[in-house]
Amino acid sequence: MLKILKKKMFHVLGLIGPGLFLIGYNIGTGSITTMAKAGSEYGMSLFWALVLSCIFTYILMVAYGQVTLVSGKTTLFNIKQNIKFGKPLALYILITLIIGEVLALMGIMSITADLLQEGARLIGNGIVISTVTITAFLIVSLFTLLYYGKYTLFEQILTVIVLLMGLSFVIVFFMIKPDFSETVKGLIPEIPNETGSFRLIAAMVGTTCSASVFVVRSIVVSEKKWNITNLKTEKRDAFVSAFMMLILSGCIMAVGAGTLHVMEKSLNNTLDLIILFEPIGGKLAAFILIFGITSAAISTVFPIILIAPWLISDFRGKSKDVKSPMFRILGGLALLLSFGAQFVDMRPPTLMIFSQTFQACILPAVTLPILILINNKSIMGDKTAGKWMNIGISLVLLFGFITTYLVIIDFV
């Protein structure tokens, strides 16, 4: 009986594998930090930005998946081959995405090291382990998994970790008993007239409607060996991914609003995150929070350390072998670069939000090409985008330009 149940469970997870994989990629330390900061500073008043981002995420995931299913090619290769000036555009996307992911990796490692240092202090009655030592341990452990692991192993690990991490936040969400009327009010678009608010909205967009997610989406769908007969499955998978992002991110924002915001305390330092689980009380709250964010970090780190070799393979139109020298070398290099956070004079949450803001500015560059590709009859045949898909992608493009403009205005 147990074997049958296990087989059925993995069959269901396999049907929506890319969606769950991208939840693990998106709902990580960056999402937790950004949504918690939004909730701590503005309550649920920015909930509209999260909802819009998740809707646009669904639209682009479907579009990117559809082009890959029909063409049989991944995104950067399609851009390089089928768009005028596509090669420099694909190179620009490749380089900016790698820079964005390295910045995110630095933020993730610094936040995780701070939290694990606090966890060690609580367990060891005041013992202090340096964040450099903790970061080194994480890098060695993750590289070992990268060196010996397989893609399917990564996917299964991510699935379990995402479920455990999400459960931790859902429990606290119900414990704080949020005011649902405030959430409804948050659906009305409103931009606070305060310094940094534009940047925070952009970070929310960057961590949800992330440019890298759509390019990776194409790669993951290709790795699943799906074709046009799987179009309905691809759309369902995209919906599962976007909807779960909305639920989990909304829970995190609500937890921030119900704890830090009520206490009139902003999220400035890593250990402020522990206050999110204060309703549970005592050391247990700290351990649950540390476990949840560490899980979220690991679920995000795996795809990040693979992003460079994935994108290079995508650009070249080559197969993705996680055991190849290129994957191991570039993955290891990405992990080593995460040490950079130890030498940056910026608080980990601020560094994390900056990296997500950078991601939002890349959104127009990955939206325009898919609008061109999905309407290219020589690629798509009779599967070109319909009216509503074109309207949806055009709105995402407009949203991306507005978000980028807001970031520039905020920094200036």
Coordinates of C-alpha atoms in Angstrom, one line a residue:
M1 CA 0.0 0.0 0.0
L2 CA 2.8 2.5 1.0
K3 CA 4.6 1.7 -2.3
I4 CA 1.5 2.5 -4.3
L5 CA 0.9 5.7 -2.4
K6 CA 4.5 6.8 -2.9
K7 CA 4.3 6.0 -6.6
K8 CA 1.1 8.0 -7.0
M9 CA 2.6 10.9 -5.1
F10 CA 5.7 11.1 -7.2
H11 CA 3.5 10.7 -10.3
V12 CA 1.5 13.8 -9.3
L13 CA 4.7 15.8 -8.4
G14 CA 6.2 14.7 -11.8
L15 CA 3.2 16.2 -13.7
I16 CA 3.7 19.6 -12.1
G17 CA 7.5 19.3 -11.7
P18 CA 8.7 22.5 -13.4
G19 CA 6.1 24.5 -11.4
L20 CA 7.2 23.2 -8.1
F21 CA 10.8 23.6 -9.2
L22 CA 10.3 27.3 -9.9
I23 CA 8.4 27.8 -6.7
G24 CA 11.5 26.6 -5.0
Y25 CA 13.5 28.9 -7.2
N26 CA 11.3 32.0 -6.6
I27 CA 10.1 31.5 -3.0
G28 CA 13.5 31.8 -1.3
T29 CA 15.4 34.1 0.9
G30 CA 14.9 37.1 -1.4
S31 CA 11.1 36.6 -1.4
I32 CA 10.9 36.2 2.3
T33 CA 13.0 39.3 3.0
T34 CA 11.3 41.4 0.4
M35 CA 7.7 40.4 1.4
A36 CA 8.4 40.6 5.1
K37 CA 9.9 44.1 4.6
A38 CA 6.9 45.2 2.6
G39 CA 4.5 43.9 5.3
S40 CA 6.6 45.4 8.1
E41 CA 6.7 48.9 6.5
Y42 CA 3.3 49.2 4.8
G43 CA 1.1 46.4 6.1
M44 CA -0.9 44.8 3.3
S45 CA -1.2 48.1 1.3
L46 CA 1.2 46.7 -1.4
F47 CA -0.6 43.4 -1.8
W48 CA -1.8 44.7 -5.2
A49 CA 1.8 44.7 -6.5
L50 CA 2.2 41.0 -5.5
V51 CA -1.1 40.0 -7.2
L52 CA -0.2 41.8 -10.4
S53 CA 3.3 40.2 -10.4
C54 CA 1.9 36.7 -10.0
I55 CA -0.7 37.2 -12.8
F56 CA 2.1 38.5 -15.1
T57 CA 4.3 35.6 -14.0
Y58 CA 1.6 33.1 -15.1
I59 CA 1.3 34.8 -18.5
L60 CA 5.0 34.8 -19.2
M61 CA 5.5 31.2 -17.9
V62 CA 2.8 30.0 -20.2
A63 CA 4.2 32.0 -23.2
Y64 CA 7.8 30.8 -22.6
G65 CA 6.7 27.2 -22.1
Q66 CA 4.5 27.3 -25.2
V67 CA 7.3 28.5 -27.5
T68 CA 9.6 25.8 -26.2
L69 CA 6.9 23.1 -26.6
V70 CA 6.3 24.1 -30.2
S71 CA 9.8 24.9 -31.3
G72 CA 11.6 22.2 -29.3
K73 CA 14.3 24.9 -28.6
T74 CA 15.1 26.8 -25.4
T75 CA 14.7 30.6 -25.1
L76 CA 18.2 32.1 -25.6
F77 CA 18.8 29.8 -28.6
N78 CA 15.5 30.9 -30.1
I79 CA 16.2 34.5 -29.5
K80 CA 19.7 34.2 -31.1
Q81 CA 18.4 32.3 -34.2
N82 CA 15.0 33.9 -34.9
I83 CA 15.1 37.6 -33.9
K84 CA 17.0 40.4 -35.7
F85 CA 20.0 41.4 -33.6
G86 CA 19.0 38.4 -31.5
K87 CA 22.6 37.3 -30.7
P88 CA 23.6 40.5 -28.9
L89 CA 20.2 40.6 -27.1
A90 CA 20.6 37.0 -26.0
L91 CA 24.1 37.8 -24.8
Y92 CA 22.8 40.8 -22.9
I93 CA 20.1 38.7 -21.2
L94 CA 22.6 36.0 -20.4
I95 CA 25.1 38.4 -18.8
T96 CA 22.6 40.5 -16.8
L97 CA 20.8 37.4 -15.5
I98 CA 24.1 35.9 -14.3
I99 CA 25.1 39.2 -12.6
G100 CA 21.6 39.4 -10.9
E101 CA 21.8 35.8 -9.7
V102 CA 25.3 36.3 -8.3
L103 CA 24.1 39.4 -6.3
A104 CA 21.2 37.3 -5.1
L105 CA 23.5 34.5 -4.1
M106 CA 25.6 36.9 -2.0
G107 CA 22.5 38.1 -0.2
I108 CA 21.2 34.6 0.4
M109 CA 24.4 33.3 1.8
S110 CA 24.9 36.4 4.1
I111 CA 21.3 36.1 5.5
T112 CA 21.6 32.3 6.0
A113 CA 25.0 32.6 7.7
D114 CA 23.6 35.2 10.1
L115 CA 20.6 33.0 11.0
L116 CA 22.7 29.8 11.4
Q117 CA 25.1 31.7 13.6
E118 CA 22.2 32.7 15.8
G119 CA 20.9 29.1 15.8
A120 CA 24.3 27.8 16.9
R121 CA 24.4 30.4 19.7
L122 CA 21.0 29.3 20.9
I123 CA 21.9 25.6 20.8
G124 CA 25.4 26.0 22.2
N125 CA 24.5 28.3 25.1
G126 CA 26.2 31.4 23.6
I127 CA 28.8 29.8 21.4
V128 CA 29.7 32.0 18.4
I129 CA 30.7 30.6 15.1
S130 CA 32.0 33.1 12.5
T131 CA 29.8 33.7 9.5
V132 CA 32.9 33.1 7.3
T133 CA 33.1 29.6 8.7
I134 CA 29.4 28.9 8.3
T135 CA 29.5 30.2 4.7
A136 CA 32.5 28.0 3.9
F137 CA 30.7 25.0 5.3
L138 CA 27.6 25.8 3.2
I139 CA 29.7 26.2 0.0
V140 CA 31.5 22.9 0.5
S141 CA 28.2 21.0 1.3
L142 CA 26.4 22.5 -1.7
F143 CA 29.3 21.9 -4.1
T144 CA 29.4 18.3 -3.0
L145 CA 25.7 17.9 -3.8
L146 CA 26.3 19.6 -7.1
Y147 CA 29.3 17.4 -8.0
Y148 CA 27.6 14.1 -7.2
G149 CA 23.9 14.9 -7.8
K150 CA 21.6 14.7 -10.7
Y151 CA 18.9 17.1 -12.0
T152 CA 16.1 14.8 -10.8
L153 CA 17.6 14.7 -7.3
F154 CA 17.7 18.5 -7.2
E155 CA 14.1 18.6 -8.2
Q156 CA 13.0 16.2 -5.5
I157 CA 15.0 18.0 -2.8
L158 CA 13.5 21.3 -3.8
T159 CA 10.0 19.9 -3.8
V160 CA 10.3 18.7 -0.2
I161 CA 12.1 21.8 1.1
V162 CA 9.5 24.1 -0.5
L163 CA 6.7 22.3 1.2
L164 CA 8.4 22.3 4.6
M165 CA 9.3 26.0 4.3
G166 CA 5.8 27.0 3.2
L167 CA 4.2 25.0 6.0
S168 CA 6.2 27.0 8.6
F169 CA 4.9 30.3 7.4
V170 CA 1.3 29.1 6.9
I171 CA 1.3 28.0 10.6
V172 CA 2.3 31.4 11.8
F173 CA -0.1 33.0 9.4
F174 CA -3.0 31.3 11.1
M175 CA -1.6 32.0 14.5
I176 CA -1.5 35.8 14.0
K177 CA -5.1 35.8 12.7
P178 CA -4.7 38.5 10.1
D179 CA -7.3 41.1 9.3
F180 CA -8.6 40.0 5.9
S181 CA -10.3 43.4 5.3
E182 CA -6.8 45.0 5.2
T183 CA -5.8 42.4 2.6
V184 CA -8.8 43.4 0.5
K185 CA -7.9 47.1 0.8
G186 CA -4.4 46.2 -0.3
L187 CA -5.8 45.1 -3.7
I188 CA -6.4 48.8 -4.5
P189 CA -3.2 50.2 -6.2
E190 CA -1.5 52.7 -4.0
I191 CA 2.2 53.8 -3.9
P192 CA 3.3 55.3 -0.5
N193 CA 4.9 58.7 -0.9
E194 CA 8.1 57.7 1.0
T195 CA 11.7 57.3 0.1
G196 CA 12.5 53.8 -0.9
S197 CA 8.9 52.7 -1.7
F198 CA 9.4 52.6 -5.4
R199 CA 12.5 50.5 -4.9
L200 CA 10.6 48.1 -2.6
I201 CA 7.8 47.7 -5.1
A202 CA 10.4 46.9 -7.8
A203 CA 12.0 44.3 -5.5
M204 CA 8.6 42.7 -5.0
V205 CA 8.3 42.5 -8.8
G206 CA 11.9 41.2 -9.2
T207 CA 11.5 38.4 -6.6
T208 CA 8.1 37.2 -8.1
C209 CA 8.0 38.2 -11.8
S210 CA 11.7 37.4 -12.0
A211 CA 13.3 37.7 -15.5
S212 CA 15.4 34.6 -14.8
V213 CA 12.4 32.5 -13.9
F214 CA 11.1 32.6 -17.5
V215 CA 14.3 31.7 -19.2
V216 CA 14.8 28.9 -16.7
R217 CA 11.2 27.9 -17.2
S218 CA 12.0 27.2 -20.9
I219 CA 15.1 25.1 -19.9
V220 CA 13.2 23.1 -17.3
V221 CA 10.3 22.4 -19.7
S222 CA 12.8 21.2 -22.3
E223 CA 14.5 18.9 -19.7
K224 CA 11.1 17.3 -19.0
K225 CA 11.0 16.3 -22.7
W226 CA 7.5 17.8 -23.1
N227 CA 6.1 18.6 -26.5
I228 CA 3.0 20.3 -27.9
T229 CA 0.7 17.5 -26.7
N230 CA 1.6 18.6 -23.2
L231 CA 0.3 22.2 -23.7
K232 CA -2.6 21.8 -21.3
T233 CA -0.2 20.3 -18.7
E234 CA 2.2 23.2 -19.2
K235 CA -0.6 25.7 -18.6
R236 CA -1.8 23.9 -15.5
D237 CA 1.8 23.6 -14.2
A238 CA 2.3 27.4 -14.7
F239 CA -1.0 28.1 -12.8
V240 CA 0.1 25.9 -9.9
S241 CA 3.4 27.7 -9.8
A242 CA 2.0 31.2 -9.9
F243 CA -0.9 30.5 -7.5
M244 CA 1.4 28.9 -4.9
M245 CA 3.8 31.9 -5.3
L246 CA 0.9 34.2 -4.5
I247 CA -0.3 32.2 -1.5
L248 CA 3.1 31.7 0.1
S249 CA 4.3 35.3 -0.6
G250 CA 1.0 36.7 0.6
C251 CA 1.4 34.7 3.8
I252 CA 4.9 36.0 4.4
M253 CA 3.7 39.6 3.8
A254 CA 0.8 39.1 6.2
V255 CA 3.1 37.7 8.8
G256 CA 5.3 40.8 8.4
A257 CA 2.3 43.0 8.7
G258 CA 1.0 41.1 11.8
T259 CA 4.2 41.2 13.7
L260 CA 6.8 43.8 12.7
H261 CA 4.3 46.3 11.4
V262 CA 2.1 46.1 14.5
M263 CA 5.3 46.7 16.6
E264 CA 6.2 49.7 14.3
K265 CA 9.5 48.0 13.5
S266 CA 11.0 47.8 10.1
L267 CA 13.1 44.9 8.8
N268 CA 16.7 46.2 8.8
N269 CA 18.8 43.4 10.2
T270 CA 18.9 39.7 9.6
L271 CA 17.9 38.8 13.1
D272 CA 14.8 41.0 12.8
L273 CA 13.4 38.1 10.7
I274 CA 13.1 36.1 13.9
I275 CA 10.4 38.5 15.1
L276 CA 8.2 37.2 12.3
F277 CA 7.7 34.0 14.3
E278 CA 7.4 35.7 17.7
P279 CA 3.7 34.5 18.0
I280 CA 5.1 31.0 18.5
G281 CA 7.3 32.3 21.3
G282 CA 10.7 31.5 22.8
K283 CA 13.5 29.5 21.2
L284 CA 11.0 27.4 19.2
A285 CA 10.1 30.5 17.2
A286 CA 13.7 31.2 16.4
F287 CA 14.4 27.5 15.4
I288 CA 11.3 27.4 13.1
L289 CA 12.3 30.6 11.4
I290 CA 15.9 29.6 11.0
F291 CA 14.8 26.2 9.6
G292 CA 12.3 27.8 7.2
I293 CA 14.6 30.4 5.8
T294 CA 17.6 28.0 5.6
S295 CA 15.3 25.6 3.7
A296 CA 14.2 28.5 1.4
A297 CA 17.8 29.5 0.9
I298 CA 18.9 26.0 -0.2
S299 CA 15.8 25.7 -2.5
T300 CA 17.0 28.9 -4.2
V301 CA 20.7 28.3 -4.2
F302 CA 20.6 25.1 -6.3
P303 CA 19.1 26.8 -9.4
I304 CA 21.3 29.9 -8.9
I305 CA 24.6 27.9 -9.0
L306 CA 23.3 26.2 -12.1
I307 CA 22.1 29.4 -13.8
A308 CA 25.4 30.3 -15.6
P309 CA 26.0 26.9 -17.2
W310 CA 22.3 26.5 -17.9
L311 CA 22.1 29.8 -19.8
I312 CA 25.4 29.1 -21.7
S313 CA 24.1 25.7 -22.8
D314 CA 20.8 27.4 -23.7
F315 CA 22.6 30.0 -25.8
R316 CA 24.7 27.4 -27.6
G317 CA 21.8 25.0 -28.1
K318 CA 23.6 22.2 -26.2
S319 CA 22.4 19.6 -23.8
K320 CA 22.4 20.3 -20.0
D321 CA 24.6 17.8 -18.2
V322 CA 24.9 18.7 -14.5
K323 CA 27.9 16.4 -14.2
S324 CA 29.9 18.0 -17.0
P325 CA 33.0 20.0 -16.2
M326 CA 31.4 23.3 -17.2
F327 CA 28.5 22.8 -14.8
R328 CA 30.8 21.9 -11.9
I329 CA 33.4 24.6 -12.6
L330 CA 30.8 27.5 -13.1
G331 CA 28.7 26.2 -10.2
G332 CA 31.7 26.1 -7.9
L333 CA 32.7 29.6 -9.1
A334 CA 29.3 31.0 -8.3
L335 CA 29.5 29.5 -4.8
L336 CA 32.9 31.0 -4.2
L337 CA 31.5 34.4 -5.3
S338 CA 29.0 34.2 -2.5
F339 CA 31.9 35.0 -0.2
G340 CA 31.7 38.5 -1.6
A341 CA 29.0 39.3 0.9
Q342 CA 31.5 39.1 3.7
F343 CA 33.4 42.1 2.2
V344 CA 30.4 44.3 1.2
D345 CA 29.5 47.1 3.5
M346 CA 25.8 46.5 3.3
R347 CA 23.3 44.9 5.6
P348 CA 22.2 41.4 4.3
P349 CA 18.5 42.4 4.0
T350 CA 19.4 45.5 2.1
L351 CA 21.8 43.6 -0.2
M352 CA 19.0 41.0 -0.8
I353 CA 16.4 43.7 -1.7
F354 CA 19.0 45.4 -4.0
S355 CA 19.5 42.2 -5.9
Q356 CA 15.8 41.7 -6.4
T357 CA 15.4 45.3 -7.6
F358 CA 18.1 44.6 -10.2
Q359 CA 16.1 41.6 -11.4
A360 CA 13.0 43.8 -12.0
C361 CA 15.0 46.0 -14.3
I362 CA 15.7 43.1 -16.6
L363 CA 12.0 42.2 -17.1
P364 CA 11.5 44.3 -20.3
A365 CA 14.5 42.6 -21.9
V366 CA 12.9 39.2 -21.5
T367 CA 9.3 40.2 -22.3
L368 CA 9.8 41.8 -25.7
P369 CA 11.6 38.8 -27.2
I370 CA 8.9 36.4 -26.2
L371 CA 6.2 38.7 -27.7
I372 CA 8.1 38.5 -31.0
L373 CA 8.8 34.8 -30.8
I374 CA 5.2 33.7 -29.9
N375 CA 3.9 35.6 -32.9
N376 CA 6.4 34.2 -35.4
K377 CA 4.5 31.9 -37.7
S378 CA 7.6 30.2 -39.0
I379 CA 8.3 28.9 -35.5
M380 CA 4.8 28.6 -34.0
G381 CA 2.7 27.6 -37.1
D382 CA -0.9 27.7 -36.0
K383 CA 0.1 27.9 -32.3
T384 CA 0.8 31.7 -32.4
A385 CA -0.5 33.8 -29.5
G386 CA -4.2 34.8 -29.5
K387 CA -5.6 38.2 -28.8
W388 CA -5.7 37.8 -25.0
M389 CA -2.2 36.3 -24.8
N390 CA -0.8 39.3 -26.8
I391 CA -2.7 41.7 -24.6
G392 CA -1.3 40.0 -21.5
I393 CA 2.3 40.0 -22.7
S394 CA 2.0 43.7 -23.8
L395 CA 0.7 44.6 -20.3
V396 CA 3.7 42.8 -18.7
L397 CA 6.0 44.7 -21.0
L398 CA 4.4 48.0 -20.0
F399 CA 4.5 46.9 -16.3
G400 CA 8.2 46.2 -16.7
F401 CA 9.0 49.6 -18.2
I402 CA 7.0 51.4 -15.4
T403 CA 8.8 49.4 -12.7
T404 CA 12.2 50.1 -14.2
Y405 CA 11.3 53.8 -14.4
L406 CA 10.2 53.8 -10.8
V407 CA 13.6 52.3 -9.7
I408 CA 15.5 55.0 -11.7
I409 CA 13.4 57.8 -10.1
D410 CA 13.9 56.3 -6.6
F411 CA 17.7 56.0 -6.9
V412 CA 18.0 59.4 -8.5

